[in-house]
mmCIF file of N, CA, C and O in Angstrom:
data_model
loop_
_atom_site.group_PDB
_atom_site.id
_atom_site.type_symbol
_atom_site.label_atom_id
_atom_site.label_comp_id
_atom_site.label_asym_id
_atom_site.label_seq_id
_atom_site.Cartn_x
_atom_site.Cartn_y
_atom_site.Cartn_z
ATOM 1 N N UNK A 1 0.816 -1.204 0.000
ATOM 2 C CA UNK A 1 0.000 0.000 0.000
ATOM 3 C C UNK A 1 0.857 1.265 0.000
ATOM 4 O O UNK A 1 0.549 2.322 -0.550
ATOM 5 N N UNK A 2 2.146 0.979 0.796
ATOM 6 C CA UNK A 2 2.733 2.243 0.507
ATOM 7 C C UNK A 2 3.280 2.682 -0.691
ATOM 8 O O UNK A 2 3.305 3.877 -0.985
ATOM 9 N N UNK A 3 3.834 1.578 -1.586
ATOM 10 C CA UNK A 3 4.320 2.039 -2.614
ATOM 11 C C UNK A 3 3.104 2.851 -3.662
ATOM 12 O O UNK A 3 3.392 3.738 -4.465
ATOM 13 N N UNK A 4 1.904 2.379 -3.456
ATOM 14 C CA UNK A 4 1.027 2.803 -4.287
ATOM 15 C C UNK A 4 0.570 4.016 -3.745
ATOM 16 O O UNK A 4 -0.104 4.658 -4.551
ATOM 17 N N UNK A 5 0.737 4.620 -2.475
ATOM 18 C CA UNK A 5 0.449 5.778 -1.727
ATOM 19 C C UNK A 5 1.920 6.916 -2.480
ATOM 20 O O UNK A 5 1.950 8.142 -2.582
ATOM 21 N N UNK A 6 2.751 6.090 -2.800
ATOM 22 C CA UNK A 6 4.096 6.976 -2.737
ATOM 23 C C UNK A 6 4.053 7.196 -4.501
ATOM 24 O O UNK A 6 4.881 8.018 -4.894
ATOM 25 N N UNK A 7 3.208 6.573 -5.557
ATOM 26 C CA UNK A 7 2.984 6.667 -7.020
ATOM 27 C C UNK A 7 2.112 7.677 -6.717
ATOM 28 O O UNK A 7 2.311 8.788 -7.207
ATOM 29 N N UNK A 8 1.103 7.467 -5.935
ATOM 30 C CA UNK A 8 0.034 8.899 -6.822
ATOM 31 C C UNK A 8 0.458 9.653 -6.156
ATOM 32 O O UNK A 8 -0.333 10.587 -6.293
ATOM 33 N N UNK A 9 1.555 10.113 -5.135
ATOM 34 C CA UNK A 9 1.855 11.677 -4.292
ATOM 35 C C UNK A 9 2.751 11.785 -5.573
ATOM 36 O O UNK A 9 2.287 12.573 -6.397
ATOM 37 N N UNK A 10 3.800 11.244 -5.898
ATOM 38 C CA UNK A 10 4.454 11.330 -7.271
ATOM 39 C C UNK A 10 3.975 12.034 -8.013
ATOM 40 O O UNK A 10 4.284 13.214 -8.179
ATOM 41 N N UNK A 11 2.845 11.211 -8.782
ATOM 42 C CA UNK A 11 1.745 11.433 -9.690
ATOM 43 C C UNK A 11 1.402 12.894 -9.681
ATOM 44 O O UNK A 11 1.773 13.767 -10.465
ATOM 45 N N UNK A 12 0.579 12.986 -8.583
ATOM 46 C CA UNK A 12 0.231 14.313 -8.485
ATOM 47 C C UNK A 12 1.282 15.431 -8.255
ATOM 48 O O UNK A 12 1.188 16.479 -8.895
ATOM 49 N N UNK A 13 1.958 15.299 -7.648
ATOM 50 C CA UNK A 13 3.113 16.524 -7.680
ATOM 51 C C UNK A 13 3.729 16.585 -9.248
ATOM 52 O O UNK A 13 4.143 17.716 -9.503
ATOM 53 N N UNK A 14 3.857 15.803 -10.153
ATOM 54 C CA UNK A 14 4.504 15.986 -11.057
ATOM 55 C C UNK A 14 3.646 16.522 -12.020
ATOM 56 O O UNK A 14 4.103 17.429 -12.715
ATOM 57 N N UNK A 15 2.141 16.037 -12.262
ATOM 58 C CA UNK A 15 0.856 16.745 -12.890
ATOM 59 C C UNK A 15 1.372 18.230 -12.525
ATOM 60 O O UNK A 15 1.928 19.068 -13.234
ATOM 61 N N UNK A 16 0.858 18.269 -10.690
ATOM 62 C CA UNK A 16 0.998 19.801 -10.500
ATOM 63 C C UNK A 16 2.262 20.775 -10.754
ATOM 64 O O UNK A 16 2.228 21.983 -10.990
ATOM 65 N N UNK A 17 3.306 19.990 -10.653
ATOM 66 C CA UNK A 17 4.891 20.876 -11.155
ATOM 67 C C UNK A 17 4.420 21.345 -12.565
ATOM 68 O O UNK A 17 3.904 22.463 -12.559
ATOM 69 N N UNK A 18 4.505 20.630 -13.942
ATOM 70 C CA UNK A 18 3.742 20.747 -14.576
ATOM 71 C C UNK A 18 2.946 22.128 -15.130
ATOM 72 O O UNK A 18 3.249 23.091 -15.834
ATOM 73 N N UNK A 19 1.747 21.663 -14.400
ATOM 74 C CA UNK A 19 0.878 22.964 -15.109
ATOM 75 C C UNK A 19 1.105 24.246 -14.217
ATOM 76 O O UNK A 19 0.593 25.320 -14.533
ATOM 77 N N UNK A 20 1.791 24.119 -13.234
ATOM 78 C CA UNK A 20 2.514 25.659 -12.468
ATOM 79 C C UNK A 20 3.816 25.975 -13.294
ATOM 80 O O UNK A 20 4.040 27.182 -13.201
ATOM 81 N N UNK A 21 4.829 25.286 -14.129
ATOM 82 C CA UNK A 21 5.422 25.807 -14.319
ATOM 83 C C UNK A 21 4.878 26.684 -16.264
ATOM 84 O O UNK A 21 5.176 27.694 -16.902
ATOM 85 N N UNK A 22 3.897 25.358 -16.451
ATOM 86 C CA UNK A 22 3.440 26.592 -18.061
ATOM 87 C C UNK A 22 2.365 27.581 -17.363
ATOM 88 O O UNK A 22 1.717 28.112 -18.265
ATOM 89 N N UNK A 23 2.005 27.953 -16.293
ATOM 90 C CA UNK A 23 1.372 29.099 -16.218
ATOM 91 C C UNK A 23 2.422 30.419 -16.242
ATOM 92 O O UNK A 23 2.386 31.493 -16.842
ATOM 93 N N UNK A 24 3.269 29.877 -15.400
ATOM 94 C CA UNK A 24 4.178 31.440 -14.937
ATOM 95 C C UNK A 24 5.138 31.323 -15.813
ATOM 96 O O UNK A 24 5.935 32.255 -15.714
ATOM 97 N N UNK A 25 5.436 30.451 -16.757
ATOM 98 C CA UNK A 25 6.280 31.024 -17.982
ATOM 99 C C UNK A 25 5.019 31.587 -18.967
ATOM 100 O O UNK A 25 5.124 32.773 -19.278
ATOM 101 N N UNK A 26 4.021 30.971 -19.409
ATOM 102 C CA UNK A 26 3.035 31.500 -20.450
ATOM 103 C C UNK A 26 2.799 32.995 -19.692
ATOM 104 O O UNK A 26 2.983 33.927 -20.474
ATOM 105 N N UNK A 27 2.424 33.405 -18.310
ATOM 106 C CA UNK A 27 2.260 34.838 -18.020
ATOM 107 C C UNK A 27 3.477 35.512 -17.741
ATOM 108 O O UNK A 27 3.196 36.495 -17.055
ATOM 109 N N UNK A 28 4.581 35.451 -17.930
ATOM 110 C CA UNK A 28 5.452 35.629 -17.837
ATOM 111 C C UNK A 28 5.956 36.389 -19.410
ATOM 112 O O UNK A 28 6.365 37.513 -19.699
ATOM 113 N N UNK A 29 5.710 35.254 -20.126
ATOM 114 C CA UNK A 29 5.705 35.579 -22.008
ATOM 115 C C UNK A 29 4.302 37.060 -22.596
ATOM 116 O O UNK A 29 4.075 37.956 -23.409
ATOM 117 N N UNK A 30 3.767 36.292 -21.360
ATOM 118 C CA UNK A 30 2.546 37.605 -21.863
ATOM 119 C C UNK A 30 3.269 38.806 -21.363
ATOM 120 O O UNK A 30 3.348 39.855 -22.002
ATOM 121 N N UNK A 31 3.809 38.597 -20.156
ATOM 122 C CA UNK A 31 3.583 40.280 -19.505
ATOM 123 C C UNK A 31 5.170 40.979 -20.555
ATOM 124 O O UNK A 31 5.493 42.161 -20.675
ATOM 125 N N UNK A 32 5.843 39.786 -21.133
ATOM 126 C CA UNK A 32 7.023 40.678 -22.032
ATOM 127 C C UNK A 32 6.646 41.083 -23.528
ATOM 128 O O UNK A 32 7.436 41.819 -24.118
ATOM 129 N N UNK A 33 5.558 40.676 -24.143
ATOM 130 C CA UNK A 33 5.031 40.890 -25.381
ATOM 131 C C UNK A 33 4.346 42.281 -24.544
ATOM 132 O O UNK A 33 4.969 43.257 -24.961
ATOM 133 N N UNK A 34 3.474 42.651 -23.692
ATOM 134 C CA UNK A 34 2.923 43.591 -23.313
ATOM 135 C C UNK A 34 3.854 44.877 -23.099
ATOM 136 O O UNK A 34 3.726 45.918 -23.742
ATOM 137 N N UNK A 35 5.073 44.590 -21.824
ATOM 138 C CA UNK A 35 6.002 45.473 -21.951
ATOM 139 C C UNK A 35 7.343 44.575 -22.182
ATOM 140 O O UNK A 35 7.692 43.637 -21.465
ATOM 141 N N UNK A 36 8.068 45.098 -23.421
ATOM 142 C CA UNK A 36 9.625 44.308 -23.400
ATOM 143 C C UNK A 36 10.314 45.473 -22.427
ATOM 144 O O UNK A 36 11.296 45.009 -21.847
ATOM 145 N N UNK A 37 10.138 46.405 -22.210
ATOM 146 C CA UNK A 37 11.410 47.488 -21.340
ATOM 147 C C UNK A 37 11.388 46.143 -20.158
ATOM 148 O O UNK A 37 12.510 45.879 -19.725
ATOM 149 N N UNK A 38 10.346 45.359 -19.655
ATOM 150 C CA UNK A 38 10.509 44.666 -18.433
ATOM 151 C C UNK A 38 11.028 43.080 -18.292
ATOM 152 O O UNK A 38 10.975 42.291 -17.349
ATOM 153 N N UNK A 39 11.598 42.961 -19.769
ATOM 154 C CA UNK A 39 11.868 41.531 -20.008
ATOM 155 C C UNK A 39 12.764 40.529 -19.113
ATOM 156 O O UNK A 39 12.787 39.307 -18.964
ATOM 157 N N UNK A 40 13.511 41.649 -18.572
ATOM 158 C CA UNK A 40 14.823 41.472 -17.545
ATOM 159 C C UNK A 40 14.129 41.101 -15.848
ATOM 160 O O UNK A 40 14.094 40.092 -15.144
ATOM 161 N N UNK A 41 13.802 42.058 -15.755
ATOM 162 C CA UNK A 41 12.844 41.738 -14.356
ATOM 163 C C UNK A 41 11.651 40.505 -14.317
ATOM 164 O O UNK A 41 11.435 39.627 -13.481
ATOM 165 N N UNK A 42 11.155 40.760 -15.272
ATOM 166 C CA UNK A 42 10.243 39.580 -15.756
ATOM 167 C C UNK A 42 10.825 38.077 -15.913
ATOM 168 O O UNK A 42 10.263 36.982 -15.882
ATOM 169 N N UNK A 43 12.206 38.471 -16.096
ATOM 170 C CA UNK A 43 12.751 36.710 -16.364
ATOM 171 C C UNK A 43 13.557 36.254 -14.985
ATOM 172 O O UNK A 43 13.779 35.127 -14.544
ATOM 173 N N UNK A 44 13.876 37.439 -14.525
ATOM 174 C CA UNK A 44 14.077 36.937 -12.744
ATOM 175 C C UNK A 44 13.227 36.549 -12.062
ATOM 176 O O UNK A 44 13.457 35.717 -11.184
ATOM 177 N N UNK A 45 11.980 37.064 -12.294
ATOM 178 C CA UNK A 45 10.973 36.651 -11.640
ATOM 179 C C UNK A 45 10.563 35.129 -11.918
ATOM 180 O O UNK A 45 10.316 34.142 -11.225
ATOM 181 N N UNK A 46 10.614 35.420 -13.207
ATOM 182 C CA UNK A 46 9.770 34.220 -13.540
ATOM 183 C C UNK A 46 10.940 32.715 -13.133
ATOM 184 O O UNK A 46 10.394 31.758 -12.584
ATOM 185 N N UNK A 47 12.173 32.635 -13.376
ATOM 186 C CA UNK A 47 13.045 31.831 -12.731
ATOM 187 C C UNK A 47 12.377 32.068 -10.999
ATOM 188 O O UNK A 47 11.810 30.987 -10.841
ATOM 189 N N UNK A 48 12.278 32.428 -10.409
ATOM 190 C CA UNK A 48 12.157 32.667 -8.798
ATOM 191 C C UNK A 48 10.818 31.670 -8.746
ATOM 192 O O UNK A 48 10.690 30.627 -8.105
ATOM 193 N N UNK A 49 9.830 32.354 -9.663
ATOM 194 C CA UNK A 49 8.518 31.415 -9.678
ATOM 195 C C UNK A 49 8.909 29.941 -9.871
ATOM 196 O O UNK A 49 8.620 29.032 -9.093
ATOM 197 N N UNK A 50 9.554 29.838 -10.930
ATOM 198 C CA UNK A 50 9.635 28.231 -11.357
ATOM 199 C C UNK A 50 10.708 27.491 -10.715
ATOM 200 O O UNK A 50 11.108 26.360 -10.993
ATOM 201 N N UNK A 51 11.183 28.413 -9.675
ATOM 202 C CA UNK A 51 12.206 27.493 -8.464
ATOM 203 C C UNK A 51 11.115 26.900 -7.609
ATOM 204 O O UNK A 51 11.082 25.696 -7.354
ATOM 205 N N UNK A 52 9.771 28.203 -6.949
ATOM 206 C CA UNK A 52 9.399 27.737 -6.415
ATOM 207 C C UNK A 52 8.088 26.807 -6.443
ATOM 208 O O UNK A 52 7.453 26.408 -5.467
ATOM 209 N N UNK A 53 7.788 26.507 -8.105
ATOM 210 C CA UNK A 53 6.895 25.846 -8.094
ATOM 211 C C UNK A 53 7.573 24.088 -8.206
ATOM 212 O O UNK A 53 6.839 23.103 -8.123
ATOM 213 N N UNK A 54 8.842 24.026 -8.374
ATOM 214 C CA UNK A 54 9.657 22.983 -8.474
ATOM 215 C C UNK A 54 9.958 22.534 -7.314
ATOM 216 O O UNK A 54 10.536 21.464 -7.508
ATOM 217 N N UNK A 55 9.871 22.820 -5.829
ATOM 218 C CA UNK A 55 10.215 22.930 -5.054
ATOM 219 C C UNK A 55 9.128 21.415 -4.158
ATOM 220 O O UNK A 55 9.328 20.635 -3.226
ATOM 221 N N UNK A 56 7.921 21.709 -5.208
ATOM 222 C CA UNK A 56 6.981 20.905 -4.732
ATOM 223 C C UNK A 56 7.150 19.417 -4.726
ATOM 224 O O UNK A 56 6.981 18.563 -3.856
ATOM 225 N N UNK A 57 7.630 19.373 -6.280
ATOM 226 C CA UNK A 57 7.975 17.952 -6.547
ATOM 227 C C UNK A 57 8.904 16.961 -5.714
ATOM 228 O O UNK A 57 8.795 15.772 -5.416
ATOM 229 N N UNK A 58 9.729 17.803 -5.495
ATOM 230 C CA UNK A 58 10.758 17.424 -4.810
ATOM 231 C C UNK A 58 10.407 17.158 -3.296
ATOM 232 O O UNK A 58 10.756 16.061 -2.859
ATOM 233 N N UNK A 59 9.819 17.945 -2.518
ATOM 234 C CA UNK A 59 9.032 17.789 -1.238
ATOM 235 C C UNK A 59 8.388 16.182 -1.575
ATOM 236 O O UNK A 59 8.838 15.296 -0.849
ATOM 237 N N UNK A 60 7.592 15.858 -2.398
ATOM 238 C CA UNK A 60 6.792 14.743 -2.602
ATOM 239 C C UNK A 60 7.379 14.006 -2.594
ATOM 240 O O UNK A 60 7.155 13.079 -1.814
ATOM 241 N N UNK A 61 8.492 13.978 -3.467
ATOM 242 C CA UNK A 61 9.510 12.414 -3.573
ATOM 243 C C UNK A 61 9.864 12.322 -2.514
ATOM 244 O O UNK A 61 10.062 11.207 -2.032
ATOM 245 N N UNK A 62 10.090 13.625 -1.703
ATOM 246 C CA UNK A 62 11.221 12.992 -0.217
ATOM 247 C C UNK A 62 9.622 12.225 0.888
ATOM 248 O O UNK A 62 9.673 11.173 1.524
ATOM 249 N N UNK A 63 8.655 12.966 0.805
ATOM 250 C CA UNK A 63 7.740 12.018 1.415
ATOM 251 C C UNK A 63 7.230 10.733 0.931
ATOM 252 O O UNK A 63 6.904 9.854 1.728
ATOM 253 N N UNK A 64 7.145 10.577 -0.377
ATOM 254 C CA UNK A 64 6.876 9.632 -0.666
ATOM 255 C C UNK A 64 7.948 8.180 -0.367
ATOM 256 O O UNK A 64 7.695 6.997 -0.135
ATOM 257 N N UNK A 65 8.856 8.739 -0.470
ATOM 258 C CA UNK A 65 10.140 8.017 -0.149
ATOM 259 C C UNK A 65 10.378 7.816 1.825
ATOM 260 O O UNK A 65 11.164 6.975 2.261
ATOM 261 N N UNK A 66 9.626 8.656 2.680
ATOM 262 C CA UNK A 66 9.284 8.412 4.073
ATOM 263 C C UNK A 66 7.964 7.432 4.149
ATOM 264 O O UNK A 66 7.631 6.690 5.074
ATOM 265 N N UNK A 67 7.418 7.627 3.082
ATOM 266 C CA UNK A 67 5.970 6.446 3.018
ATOM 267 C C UNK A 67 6.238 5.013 2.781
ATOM 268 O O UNK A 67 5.866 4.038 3.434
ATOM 269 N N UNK A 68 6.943 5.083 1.740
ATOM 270 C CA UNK A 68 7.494 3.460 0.901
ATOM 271 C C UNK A 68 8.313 3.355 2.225
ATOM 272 O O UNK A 68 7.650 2.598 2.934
ATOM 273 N N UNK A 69 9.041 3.608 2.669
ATOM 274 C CA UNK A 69 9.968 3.237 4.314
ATOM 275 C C UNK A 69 9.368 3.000 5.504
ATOM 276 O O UNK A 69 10.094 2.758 6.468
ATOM 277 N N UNK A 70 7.982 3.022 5.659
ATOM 278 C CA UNK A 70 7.368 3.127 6.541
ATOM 279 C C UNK A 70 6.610 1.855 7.184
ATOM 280 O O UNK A 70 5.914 1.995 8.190
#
């Protein structure tokens, strides 16, 4: 049971990494077609975003990996 508890936290964190990281690059692409003077700030940001939407996945594996051990 745990291993199958430790596939769908997987599962789902990697779905959700995923569609968080094409939101804040796709609004990210928008807000530099809107203004390019901000392309620079906009791409720091948007790296900062997609550290921290990556951040998730990684949380999951390490629990999922405390689940399968359990």
């Amino acid at each position: 049971m745990g291993a199958i508890a430790a596939g769908i936290a997987m599962a789902g964190a990697a779905i959700g990494g995923g569609v968080g990281d094409g939101i804040v690059i796709s609004k990210m692409l928008e807000g530099m077609a809107r203004q390019p003077e901000l392309s620079g700030q906009l791409r720091t940001n948007m790296f900062i975003g997609v550290g921290l939407v990556e951040a998730m996945p990684i949380i999951a594996f390490v629990v999922a990996l405390l689940v399968m051990n359990k």
